[in-house]
mmCIF file of C-alpha atoms in Angstrom:
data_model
loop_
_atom_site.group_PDB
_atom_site.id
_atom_site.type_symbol
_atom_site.label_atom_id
_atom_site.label_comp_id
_atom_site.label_asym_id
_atom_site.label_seq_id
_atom_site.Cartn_x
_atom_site.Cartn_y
_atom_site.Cartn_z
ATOM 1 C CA UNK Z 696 -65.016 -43.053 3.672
ATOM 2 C CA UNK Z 697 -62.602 -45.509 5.042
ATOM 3 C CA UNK Z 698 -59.465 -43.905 5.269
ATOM 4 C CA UNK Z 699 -60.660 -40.577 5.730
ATOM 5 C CA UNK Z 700 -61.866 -38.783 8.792
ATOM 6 C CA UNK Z 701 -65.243 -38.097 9.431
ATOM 7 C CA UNK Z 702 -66.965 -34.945 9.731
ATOM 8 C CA UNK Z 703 -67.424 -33.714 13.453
ATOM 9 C CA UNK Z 704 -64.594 -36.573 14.286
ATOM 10 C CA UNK Z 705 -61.293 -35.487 16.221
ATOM 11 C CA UNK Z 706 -57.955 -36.386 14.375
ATOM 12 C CA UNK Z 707 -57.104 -40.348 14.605
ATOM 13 C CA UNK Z 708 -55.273 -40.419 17.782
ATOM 14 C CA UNK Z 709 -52.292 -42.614 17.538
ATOM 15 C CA UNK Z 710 -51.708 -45.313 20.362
ATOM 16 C CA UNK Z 711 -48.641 -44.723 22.379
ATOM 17 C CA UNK Z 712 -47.166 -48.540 22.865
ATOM 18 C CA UNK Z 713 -45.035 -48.812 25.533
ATOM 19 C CA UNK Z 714 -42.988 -51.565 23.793
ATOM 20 C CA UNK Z 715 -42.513 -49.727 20.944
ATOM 21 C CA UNK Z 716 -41.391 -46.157 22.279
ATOM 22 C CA UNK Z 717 -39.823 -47.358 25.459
ATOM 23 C CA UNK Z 718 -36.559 -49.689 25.928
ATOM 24 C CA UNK Z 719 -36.043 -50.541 29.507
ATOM 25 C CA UNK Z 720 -32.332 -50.143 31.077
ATOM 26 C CA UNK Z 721 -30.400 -53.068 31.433
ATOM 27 C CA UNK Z 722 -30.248 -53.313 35.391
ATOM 28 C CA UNK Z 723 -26.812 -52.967 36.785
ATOM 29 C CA UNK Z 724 -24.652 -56.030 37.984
ATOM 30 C CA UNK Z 725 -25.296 -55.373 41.558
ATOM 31 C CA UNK Z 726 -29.017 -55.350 40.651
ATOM 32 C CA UNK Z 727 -28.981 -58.578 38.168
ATOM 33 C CA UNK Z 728 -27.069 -60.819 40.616
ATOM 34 C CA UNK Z 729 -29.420 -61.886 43.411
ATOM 35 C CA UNK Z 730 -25.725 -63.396 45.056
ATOM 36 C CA UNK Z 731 -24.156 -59.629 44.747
ATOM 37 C CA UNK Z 732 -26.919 -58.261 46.798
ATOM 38 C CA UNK Z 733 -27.470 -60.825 49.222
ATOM 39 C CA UNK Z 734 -23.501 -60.120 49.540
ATOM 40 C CA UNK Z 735 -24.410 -56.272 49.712
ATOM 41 C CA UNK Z 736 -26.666 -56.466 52.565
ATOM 42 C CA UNK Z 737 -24.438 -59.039 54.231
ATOM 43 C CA UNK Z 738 -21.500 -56.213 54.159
ATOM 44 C CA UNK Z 739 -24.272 -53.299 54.893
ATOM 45 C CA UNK Z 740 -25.587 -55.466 58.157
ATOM 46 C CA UNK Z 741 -22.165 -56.179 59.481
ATOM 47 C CA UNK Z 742 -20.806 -52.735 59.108
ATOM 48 C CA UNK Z 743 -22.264 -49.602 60.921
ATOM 49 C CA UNK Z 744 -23.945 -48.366 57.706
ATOM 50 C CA UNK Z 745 -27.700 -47.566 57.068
ATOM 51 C CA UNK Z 746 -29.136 -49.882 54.622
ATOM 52 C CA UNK Z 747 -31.203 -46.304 53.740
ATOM 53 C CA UNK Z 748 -29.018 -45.657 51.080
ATOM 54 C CA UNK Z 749 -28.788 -48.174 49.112
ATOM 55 C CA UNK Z 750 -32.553 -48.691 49.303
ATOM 56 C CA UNK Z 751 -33.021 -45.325 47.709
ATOM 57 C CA UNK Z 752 -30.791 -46.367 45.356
ATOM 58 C CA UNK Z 753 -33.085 -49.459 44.083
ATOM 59 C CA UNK Z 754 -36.051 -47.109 44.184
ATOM 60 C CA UNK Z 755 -34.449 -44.439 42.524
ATOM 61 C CA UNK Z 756 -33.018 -46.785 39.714
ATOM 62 C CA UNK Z 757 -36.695 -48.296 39.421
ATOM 63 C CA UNK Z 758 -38.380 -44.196 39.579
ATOM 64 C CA UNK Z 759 -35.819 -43.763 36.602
ATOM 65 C CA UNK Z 760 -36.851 -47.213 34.644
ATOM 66 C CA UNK Z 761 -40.822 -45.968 35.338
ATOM 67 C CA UNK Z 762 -40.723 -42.394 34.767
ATOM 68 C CA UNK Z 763 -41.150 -43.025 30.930
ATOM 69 C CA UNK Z 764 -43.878 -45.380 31.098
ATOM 70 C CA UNK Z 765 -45.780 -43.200 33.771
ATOM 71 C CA UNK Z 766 -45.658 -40.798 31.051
ATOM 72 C CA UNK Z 767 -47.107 -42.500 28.353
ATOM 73 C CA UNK Z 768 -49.710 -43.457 30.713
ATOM 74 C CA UNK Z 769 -50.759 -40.195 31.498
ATOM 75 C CA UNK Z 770 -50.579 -39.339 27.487
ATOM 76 C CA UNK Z 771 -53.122 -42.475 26.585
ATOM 77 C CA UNK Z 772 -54.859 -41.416 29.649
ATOM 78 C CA UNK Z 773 -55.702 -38.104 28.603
ATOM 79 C CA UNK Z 774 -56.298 -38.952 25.047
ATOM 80 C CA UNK Z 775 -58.414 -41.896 26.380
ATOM 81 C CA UNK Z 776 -60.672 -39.223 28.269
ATOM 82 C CA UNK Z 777 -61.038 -37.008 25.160
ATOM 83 C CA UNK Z 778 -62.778 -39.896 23.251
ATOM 84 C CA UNK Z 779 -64.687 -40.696 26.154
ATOM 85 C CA UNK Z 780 -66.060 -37.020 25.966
ATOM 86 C CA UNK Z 781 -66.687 -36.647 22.379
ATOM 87 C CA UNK Z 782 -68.374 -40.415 22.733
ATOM 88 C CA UNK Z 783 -70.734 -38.638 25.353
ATOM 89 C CA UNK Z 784 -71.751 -35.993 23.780
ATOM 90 C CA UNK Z 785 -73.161 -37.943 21.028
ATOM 91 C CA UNK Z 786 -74.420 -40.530 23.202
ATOM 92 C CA UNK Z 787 -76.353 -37.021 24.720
ATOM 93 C CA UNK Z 788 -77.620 -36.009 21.744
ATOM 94 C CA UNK Z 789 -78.971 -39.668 20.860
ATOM 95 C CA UNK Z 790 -80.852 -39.457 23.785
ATOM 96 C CA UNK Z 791 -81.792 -36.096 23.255
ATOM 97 C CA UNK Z 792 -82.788 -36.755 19.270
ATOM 98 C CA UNK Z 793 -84.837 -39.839 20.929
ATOM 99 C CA UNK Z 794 -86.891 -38.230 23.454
ATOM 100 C CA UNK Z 795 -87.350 -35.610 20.746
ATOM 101 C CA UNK Z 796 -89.036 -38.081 18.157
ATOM 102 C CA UNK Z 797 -91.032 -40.115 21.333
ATOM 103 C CA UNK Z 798 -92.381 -37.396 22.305
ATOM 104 C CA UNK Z 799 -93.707 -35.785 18.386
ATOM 105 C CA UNK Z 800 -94.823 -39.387 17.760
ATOM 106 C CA UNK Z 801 -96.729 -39.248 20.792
ATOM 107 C CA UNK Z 802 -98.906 -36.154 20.029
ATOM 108 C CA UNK Z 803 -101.562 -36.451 18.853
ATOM 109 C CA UNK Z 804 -103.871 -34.301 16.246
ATOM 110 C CA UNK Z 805 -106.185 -31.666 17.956
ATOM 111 C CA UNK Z 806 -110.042 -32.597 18.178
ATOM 112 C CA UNK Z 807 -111.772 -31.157 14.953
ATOM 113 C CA UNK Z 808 -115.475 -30.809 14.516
ATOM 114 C CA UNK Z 809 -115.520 -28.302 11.588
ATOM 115 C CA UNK Z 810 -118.494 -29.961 9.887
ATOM 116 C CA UNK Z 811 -120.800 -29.820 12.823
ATOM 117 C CA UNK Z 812 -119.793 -26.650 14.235
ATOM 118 C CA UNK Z 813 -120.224 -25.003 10.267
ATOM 119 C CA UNK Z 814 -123.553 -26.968 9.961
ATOM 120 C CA UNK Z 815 -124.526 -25.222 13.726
ATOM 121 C CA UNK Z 816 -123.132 -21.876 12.938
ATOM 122 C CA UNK Z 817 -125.321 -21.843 9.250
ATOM 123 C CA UNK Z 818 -128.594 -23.137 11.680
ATOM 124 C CA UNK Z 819 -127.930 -20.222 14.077
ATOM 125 C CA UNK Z 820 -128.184 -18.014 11.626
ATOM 126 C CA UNK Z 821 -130.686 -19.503 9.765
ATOM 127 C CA UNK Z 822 -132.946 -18.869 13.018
ATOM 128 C CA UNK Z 823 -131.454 -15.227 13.015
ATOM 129 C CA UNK Z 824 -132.538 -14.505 9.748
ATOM 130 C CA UNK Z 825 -135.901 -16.139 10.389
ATOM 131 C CA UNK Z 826 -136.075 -13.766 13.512
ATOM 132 C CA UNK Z 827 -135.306 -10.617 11.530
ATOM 133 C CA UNK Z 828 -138.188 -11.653 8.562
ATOM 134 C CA UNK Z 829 -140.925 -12.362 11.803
ATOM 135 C CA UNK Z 830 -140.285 -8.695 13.454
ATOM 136 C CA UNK Z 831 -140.593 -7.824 9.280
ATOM 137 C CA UNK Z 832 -143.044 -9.304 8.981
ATOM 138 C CA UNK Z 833 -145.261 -8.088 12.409
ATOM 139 C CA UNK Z 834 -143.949 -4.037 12.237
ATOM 140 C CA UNK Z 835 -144.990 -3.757 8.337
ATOM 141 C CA UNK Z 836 -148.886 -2.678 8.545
ATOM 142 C CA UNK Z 837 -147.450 0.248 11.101
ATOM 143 C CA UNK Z 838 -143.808 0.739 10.018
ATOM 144 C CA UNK Z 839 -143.510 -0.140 6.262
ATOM 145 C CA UNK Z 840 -139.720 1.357 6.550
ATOM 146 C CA UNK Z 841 -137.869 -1.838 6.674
ATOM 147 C CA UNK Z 842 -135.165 0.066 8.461
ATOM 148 C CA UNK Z 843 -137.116 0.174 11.319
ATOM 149 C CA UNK Z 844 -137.408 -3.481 11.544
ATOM 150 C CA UNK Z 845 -133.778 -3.650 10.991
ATOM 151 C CA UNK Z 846 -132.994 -1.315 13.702
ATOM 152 C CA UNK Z 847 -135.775 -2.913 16.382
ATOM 153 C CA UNK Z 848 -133.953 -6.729 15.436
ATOM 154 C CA UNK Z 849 -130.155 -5.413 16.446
ATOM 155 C CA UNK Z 850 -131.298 -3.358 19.488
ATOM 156 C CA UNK Z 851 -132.904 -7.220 20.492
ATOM 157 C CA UNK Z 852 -129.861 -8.684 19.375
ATOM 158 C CA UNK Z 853 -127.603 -6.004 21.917
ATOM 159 C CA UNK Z 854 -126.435 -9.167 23.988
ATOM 160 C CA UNK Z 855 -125.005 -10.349 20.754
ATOM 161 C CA UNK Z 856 -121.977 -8.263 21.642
ATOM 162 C CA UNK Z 857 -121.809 -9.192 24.915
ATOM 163 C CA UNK Z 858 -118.735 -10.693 26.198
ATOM 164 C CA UNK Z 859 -120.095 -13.456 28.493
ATOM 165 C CA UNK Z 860 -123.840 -13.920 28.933
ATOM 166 C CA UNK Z 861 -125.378 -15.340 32.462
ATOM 167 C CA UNK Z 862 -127.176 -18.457 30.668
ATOM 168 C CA UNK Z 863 -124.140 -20.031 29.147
ATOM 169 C CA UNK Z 864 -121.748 -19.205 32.205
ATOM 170 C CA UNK Z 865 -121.815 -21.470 34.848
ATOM 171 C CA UNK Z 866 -121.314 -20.434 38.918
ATOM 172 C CA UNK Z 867 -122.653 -16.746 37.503
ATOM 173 C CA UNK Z 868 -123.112 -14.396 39.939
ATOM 174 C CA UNK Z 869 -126.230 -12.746 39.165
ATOM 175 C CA UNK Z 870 -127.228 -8.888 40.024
ATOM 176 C CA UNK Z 871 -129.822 -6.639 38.963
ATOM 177 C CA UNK Z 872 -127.071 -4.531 37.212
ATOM 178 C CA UNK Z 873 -126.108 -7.608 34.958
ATOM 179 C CA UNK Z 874 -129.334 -8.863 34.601
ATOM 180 C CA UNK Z 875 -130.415 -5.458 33.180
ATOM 181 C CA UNK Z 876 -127.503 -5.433 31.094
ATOM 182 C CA UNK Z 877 -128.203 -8.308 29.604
ATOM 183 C CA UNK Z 878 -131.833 -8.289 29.139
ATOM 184 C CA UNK Z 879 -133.037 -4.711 29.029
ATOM 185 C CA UNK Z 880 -132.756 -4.030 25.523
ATOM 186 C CA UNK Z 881 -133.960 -8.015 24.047
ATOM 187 C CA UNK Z 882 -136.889 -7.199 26.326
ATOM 188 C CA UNK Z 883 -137.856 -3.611 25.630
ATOM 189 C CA UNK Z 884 -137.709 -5.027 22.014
ATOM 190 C CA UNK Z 885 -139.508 -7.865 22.422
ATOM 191 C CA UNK Z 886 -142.501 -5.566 24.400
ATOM 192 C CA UNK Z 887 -142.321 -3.093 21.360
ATOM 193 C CA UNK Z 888 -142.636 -5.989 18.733
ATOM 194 C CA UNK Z 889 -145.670 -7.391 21.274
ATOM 195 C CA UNK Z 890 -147.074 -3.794 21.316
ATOM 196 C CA UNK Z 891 -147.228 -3.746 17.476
ATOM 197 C CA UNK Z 892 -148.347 -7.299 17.302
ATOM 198 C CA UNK Z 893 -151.425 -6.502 19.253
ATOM 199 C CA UNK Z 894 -152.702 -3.904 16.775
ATOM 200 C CA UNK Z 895 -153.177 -6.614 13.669
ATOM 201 C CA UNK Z 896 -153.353 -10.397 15.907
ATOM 202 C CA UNK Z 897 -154.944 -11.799 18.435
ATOM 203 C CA UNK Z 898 -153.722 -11.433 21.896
ATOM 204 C CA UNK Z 899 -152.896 -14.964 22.028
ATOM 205 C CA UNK Z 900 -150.666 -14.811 18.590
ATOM 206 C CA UNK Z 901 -149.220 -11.535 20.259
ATOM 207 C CA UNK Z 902 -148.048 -12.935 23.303
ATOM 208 C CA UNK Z 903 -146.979 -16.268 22.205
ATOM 209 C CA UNK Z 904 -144.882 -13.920 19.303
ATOM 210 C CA UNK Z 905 -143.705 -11.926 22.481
ATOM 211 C CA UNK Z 906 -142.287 -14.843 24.194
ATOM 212 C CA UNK Z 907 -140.832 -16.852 20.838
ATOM 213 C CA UNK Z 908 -138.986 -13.812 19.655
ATOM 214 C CA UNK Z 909 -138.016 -12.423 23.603
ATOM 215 C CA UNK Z 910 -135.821 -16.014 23.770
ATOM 216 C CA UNK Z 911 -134.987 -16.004 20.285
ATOM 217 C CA UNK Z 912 -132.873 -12.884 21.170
ATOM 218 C CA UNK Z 913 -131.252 -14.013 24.196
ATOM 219 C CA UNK Z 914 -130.057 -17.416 22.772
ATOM 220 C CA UNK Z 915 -129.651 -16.912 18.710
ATOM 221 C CA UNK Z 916 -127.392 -14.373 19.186
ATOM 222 C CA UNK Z 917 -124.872 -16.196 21.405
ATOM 223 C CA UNK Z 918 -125.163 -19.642 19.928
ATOM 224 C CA UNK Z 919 -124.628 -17.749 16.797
ATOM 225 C CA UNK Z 920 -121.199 -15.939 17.869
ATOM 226 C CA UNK Z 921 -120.357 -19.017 20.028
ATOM 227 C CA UNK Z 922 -120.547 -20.894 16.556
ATOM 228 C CA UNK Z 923 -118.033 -18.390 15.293
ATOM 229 C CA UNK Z 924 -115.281 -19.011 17.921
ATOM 230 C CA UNK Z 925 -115.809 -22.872 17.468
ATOM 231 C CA UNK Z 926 -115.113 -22.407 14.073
ATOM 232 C CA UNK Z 927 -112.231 -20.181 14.697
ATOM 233 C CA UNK Z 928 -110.985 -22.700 16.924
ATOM 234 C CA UNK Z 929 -111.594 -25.567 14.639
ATOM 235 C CA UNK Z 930 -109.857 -23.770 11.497
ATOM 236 C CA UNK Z 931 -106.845 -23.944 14.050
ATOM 237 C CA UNK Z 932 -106.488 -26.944 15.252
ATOM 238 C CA UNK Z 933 -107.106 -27.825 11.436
ATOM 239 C CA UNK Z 934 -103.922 -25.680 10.590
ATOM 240 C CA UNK Z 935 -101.849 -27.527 13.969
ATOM 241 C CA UNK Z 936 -103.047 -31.058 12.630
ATOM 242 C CA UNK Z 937 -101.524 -30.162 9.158
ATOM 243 C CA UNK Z 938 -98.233 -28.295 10.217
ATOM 244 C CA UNK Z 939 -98.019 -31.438 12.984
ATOM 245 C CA UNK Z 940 -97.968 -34.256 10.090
ATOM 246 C CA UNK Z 941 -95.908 -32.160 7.747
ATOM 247 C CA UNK Z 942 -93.703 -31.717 10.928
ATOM 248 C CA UNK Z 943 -93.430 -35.626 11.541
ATOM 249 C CA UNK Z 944 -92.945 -36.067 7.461
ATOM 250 C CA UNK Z 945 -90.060 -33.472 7.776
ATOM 251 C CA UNK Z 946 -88.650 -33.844 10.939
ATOM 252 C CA UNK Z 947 -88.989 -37.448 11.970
ATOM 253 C CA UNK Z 948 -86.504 -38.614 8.597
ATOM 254 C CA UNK Z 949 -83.984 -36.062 9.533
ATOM 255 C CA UNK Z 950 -83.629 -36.629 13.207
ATOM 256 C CA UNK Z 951 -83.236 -40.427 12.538
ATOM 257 C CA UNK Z 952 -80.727 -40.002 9.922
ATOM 258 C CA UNK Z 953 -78.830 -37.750 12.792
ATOM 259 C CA UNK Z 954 -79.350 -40.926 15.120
ATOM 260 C CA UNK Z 955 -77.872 -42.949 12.508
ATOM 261 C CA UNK Z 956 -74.868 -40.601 11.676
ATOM 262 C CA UNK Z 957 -74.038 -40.180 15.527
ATOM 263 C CA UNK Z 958 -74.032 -43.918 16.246
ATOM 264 C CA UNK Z 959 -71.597 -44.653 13.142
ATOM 265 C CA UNK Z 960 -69.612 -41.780 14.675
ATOM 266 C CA UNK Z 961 -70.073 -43.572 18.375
ATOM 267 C CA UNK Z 962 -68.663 -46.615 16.877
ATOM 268 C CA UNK Z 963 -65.274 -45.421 15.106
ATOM 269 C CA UNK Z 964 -64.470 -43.595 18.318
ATOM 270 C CA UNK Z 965 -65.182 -47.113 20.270
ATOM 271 C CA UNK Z 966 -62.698 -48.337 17.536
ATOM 272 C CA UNK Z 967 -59.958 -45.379 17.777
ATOM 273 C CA UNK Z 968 -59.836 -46.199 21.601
ATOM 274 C CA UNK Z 969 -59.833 -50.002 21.775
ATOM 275 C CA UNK Z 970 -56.016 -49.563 20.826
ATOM 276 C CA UNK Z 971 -55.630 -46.380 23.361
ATOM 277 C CA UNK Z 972 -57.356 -49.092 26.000
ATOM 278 C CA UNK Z 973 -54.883 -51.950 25.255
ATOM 279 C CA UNK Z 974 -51.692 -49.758 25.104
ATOM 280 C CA UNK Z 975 -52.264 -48.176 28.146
ATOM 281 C CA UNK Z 976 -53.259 -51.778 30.305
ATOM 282 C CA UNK Z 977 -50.065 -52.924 28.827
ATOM 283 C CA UNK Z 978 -47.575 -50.186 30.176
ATOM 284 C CA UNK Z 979 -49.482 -50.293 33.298
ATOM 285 C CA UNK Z 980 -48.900 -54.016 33.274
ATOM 286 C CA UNK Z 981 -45.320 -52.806 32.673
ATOM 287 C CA UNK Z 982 -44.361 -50.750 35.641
ATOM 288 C CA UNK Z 983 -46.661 -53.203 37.589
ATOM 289 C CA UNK Z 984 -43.951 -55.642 36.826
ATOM 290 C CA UNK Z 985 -41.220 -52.949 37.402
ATOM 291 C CA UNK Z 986 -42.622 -52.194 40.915
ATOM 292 C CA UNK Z 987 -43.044 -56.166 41.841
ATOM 293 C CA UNK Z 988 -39.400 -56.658 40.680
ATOM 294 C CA UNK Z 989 -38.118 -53.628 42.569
ATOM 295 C CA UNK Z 990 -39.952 -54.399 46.141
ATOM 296 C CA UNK Z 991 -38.474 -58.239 45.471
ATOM 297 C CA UNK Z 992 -34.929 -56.836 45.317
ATOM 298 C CA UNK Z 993 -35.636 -54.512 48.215
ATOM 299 C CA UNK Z 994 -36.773 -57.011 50.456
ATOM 300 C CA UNK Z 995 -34.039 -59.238 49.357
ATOM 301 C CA UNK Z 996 -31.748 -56.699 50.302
ATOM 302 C CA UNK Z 997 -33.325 -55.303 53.674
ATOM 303 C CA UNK Z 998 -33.588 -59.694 54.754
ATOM 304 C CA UNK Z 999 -29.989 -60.190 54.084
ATOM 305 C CA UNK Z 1000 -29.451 -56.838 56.377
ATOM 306 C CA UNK Z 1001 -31.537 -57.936 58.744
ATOM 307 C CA UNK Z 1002 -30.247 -61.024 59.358
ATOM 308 C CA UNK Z 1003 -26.435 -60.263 59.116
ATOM 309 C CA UNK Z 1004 -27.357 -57.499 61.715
ATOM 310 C CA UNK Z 1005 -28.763 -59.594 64.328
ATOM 311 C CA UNK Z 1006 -25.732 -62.040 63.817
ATOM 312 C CA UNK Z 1007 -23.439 -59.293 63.912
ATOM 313 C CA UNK Z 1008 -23.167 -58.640 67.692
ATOM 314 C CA UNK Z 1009 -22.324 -62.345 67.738
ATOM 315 C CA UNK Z 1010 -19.515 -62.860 65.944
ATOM 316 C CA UNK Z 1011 -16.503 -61.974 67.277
ATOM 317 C CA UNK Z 1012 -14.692 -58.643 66.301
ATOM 318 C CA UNK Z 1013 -11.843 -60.754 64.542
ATOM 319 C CA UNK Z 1014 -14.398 -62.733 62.427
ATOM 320 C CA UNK Z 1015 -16.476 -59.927 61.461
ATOM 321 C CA UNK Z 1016 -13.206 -57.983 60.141
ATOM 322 C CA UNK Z 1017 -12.327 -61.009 58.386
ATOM 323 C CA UNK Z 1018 -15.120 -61.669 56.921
ATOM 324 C CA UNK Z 1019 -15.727 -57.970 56.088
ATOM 325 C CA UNK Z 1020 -12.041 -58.141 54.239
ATOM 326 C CA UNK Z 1021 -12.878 -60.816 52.702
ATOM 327 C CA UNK Z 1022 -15.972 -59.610 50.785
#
């Protein structure tokens, strides 16, 4: 693309050379001679005239000589500070694209234990299941209806719905309210099951099947739904580990080609300048110069008044006029 402007580049901003747009005026005689003004402020400091004058007069003839160049200071100046802004914002958004692609290298994929938590869920309800078939199994002689069974195992399963449950919650303030809550219906199954069990087993059988199937409904049924958030939970961060490395196979490419682009774009404007940059130290350089040469023929001046003033109370009337004539 050499030749051309790049996209998102300002216009090629042309370099204002003092040399080449600005030809100083010859100084005047009275100027050029160093003799002629030493002559000058002889004549000024021996006559009753201000030297005021004619110092305005060098500074104005010097204000006239540097107005131009002040101008095309102010010109590369300005032009200088555009580039200088357009050369920041990019050098912003570098830093910007750069913190950007730290910080998506630096996260990292979500814990996933989808395997174990699926094996765990299928074990919960695997004991469940094996629950349900055990009431079955102990309410058939009496209640051959397997509806009944079916109805007896989700009344002991009631803390299934349960929001939070008192044994997994840690720091749980416990009341009788709650504890009812929680365990009134698991229990009053878990009695009716031992009632039934007592007709057809043993009382040992019955009460050990009392106890067995009292905890299997207060812990199967929350492992089992706690299973079922896990693997909610998992089958997220499963979809956030995928849409985070398509992200970085996406993103990370077209951020660092932006990089790229920018710096390239960093560097012509660094190049357009360089000339602004040299241009404008030169016709500073310029009236630099102008103002030396202009306080040398002041002072020049303002010496030779000086002196011819404190020599001019001296000399006698006759000389001075003579002298005065003479020049």
């Amino acid at each position: 693309m050499s030749g051309s402007q790049l996209p998102g580049l300002p216009a090629q901003p042309t370099a204002i050379s003092s040399s080449a747009a600005y030809a100083p005026e010859p100084l005047p005689e009275w100027l050029a001679d160093a003799d002629f003004l030493r002559d000058e402020g002889v004549l000024f400091g021996l006559s009753e005239a201000r030297p005021d004058g004619k110092i305005s007069q060098i500074r104005a003839f010097f204000a006239r000589q540097t107005a131009p160049l002040t101008e095309l200071v102010d010109e590369n100046t300005e032009r200088i500070g555009e580039l200088n802004l357009f050369i920041e914002q990019r050098e912003n958004r570098i830093t910007t694209l750069r913190d950007q692609i730290s910080e998506l290298l630096d996260r990292e994929p979500h814990p996933n234990n989808l395997i174990r938590t699926v094996a765990s869920l299928v074990f919960s309800l695997g004991v469940c299941v094996g629950n349900f078939y055990l009431i079955d199994e102990t309410l058939r002689p009496l209640f051959p209806n397997r509806l009944i069974a079916v109805g007896i195992f989700l009344a002991g399963m009631f803390n299934l719905f349960s929001r939070t449950s008192f044994l997994y919650e840690e720091g749980a303030r416990l009341s009788v309210r709650r504890v009812l809550a929680e365990t009134g219906l698991p229990l009053a199954a878990s009695v009716f099951v031992l009632v039934q069990a007592l007709q057809s087993q043993s009382t040992s059988q019955a009460i050990a099947l009392f106890v067995f199937v009292f905890f299997l409904f207060l812990l199967a049924g929350n492992l089992f739904l706690s299973n079922l958030v896990t693997v909610q939970t998992d089958l997220t961060n499963l979809n956030a580990n995928r849409q985070l490395m398509q992200t970085k196979a996406q993103t990370l490419p077209i951020w660092e080609a932006e990089i790229d682009r920018l710096i390239h774009e960093v560097d012509t404007l660094r190049i357009r300048k360089w000339p602004l940059v040299t241009a404008l130290n030169h016709t500073q350089g310029q009236i630099t110069q102008l103002n030396t040469r202009r306080d040398e023929l002041v002072n020049l001046f303002v010496s030779e008044f000086d002196l011819a003033r404190s020599l001019r109370d001296r000399l006698p009337e006759q000389q001075r006029k003579a002298i005065l004539n003479y020049e």
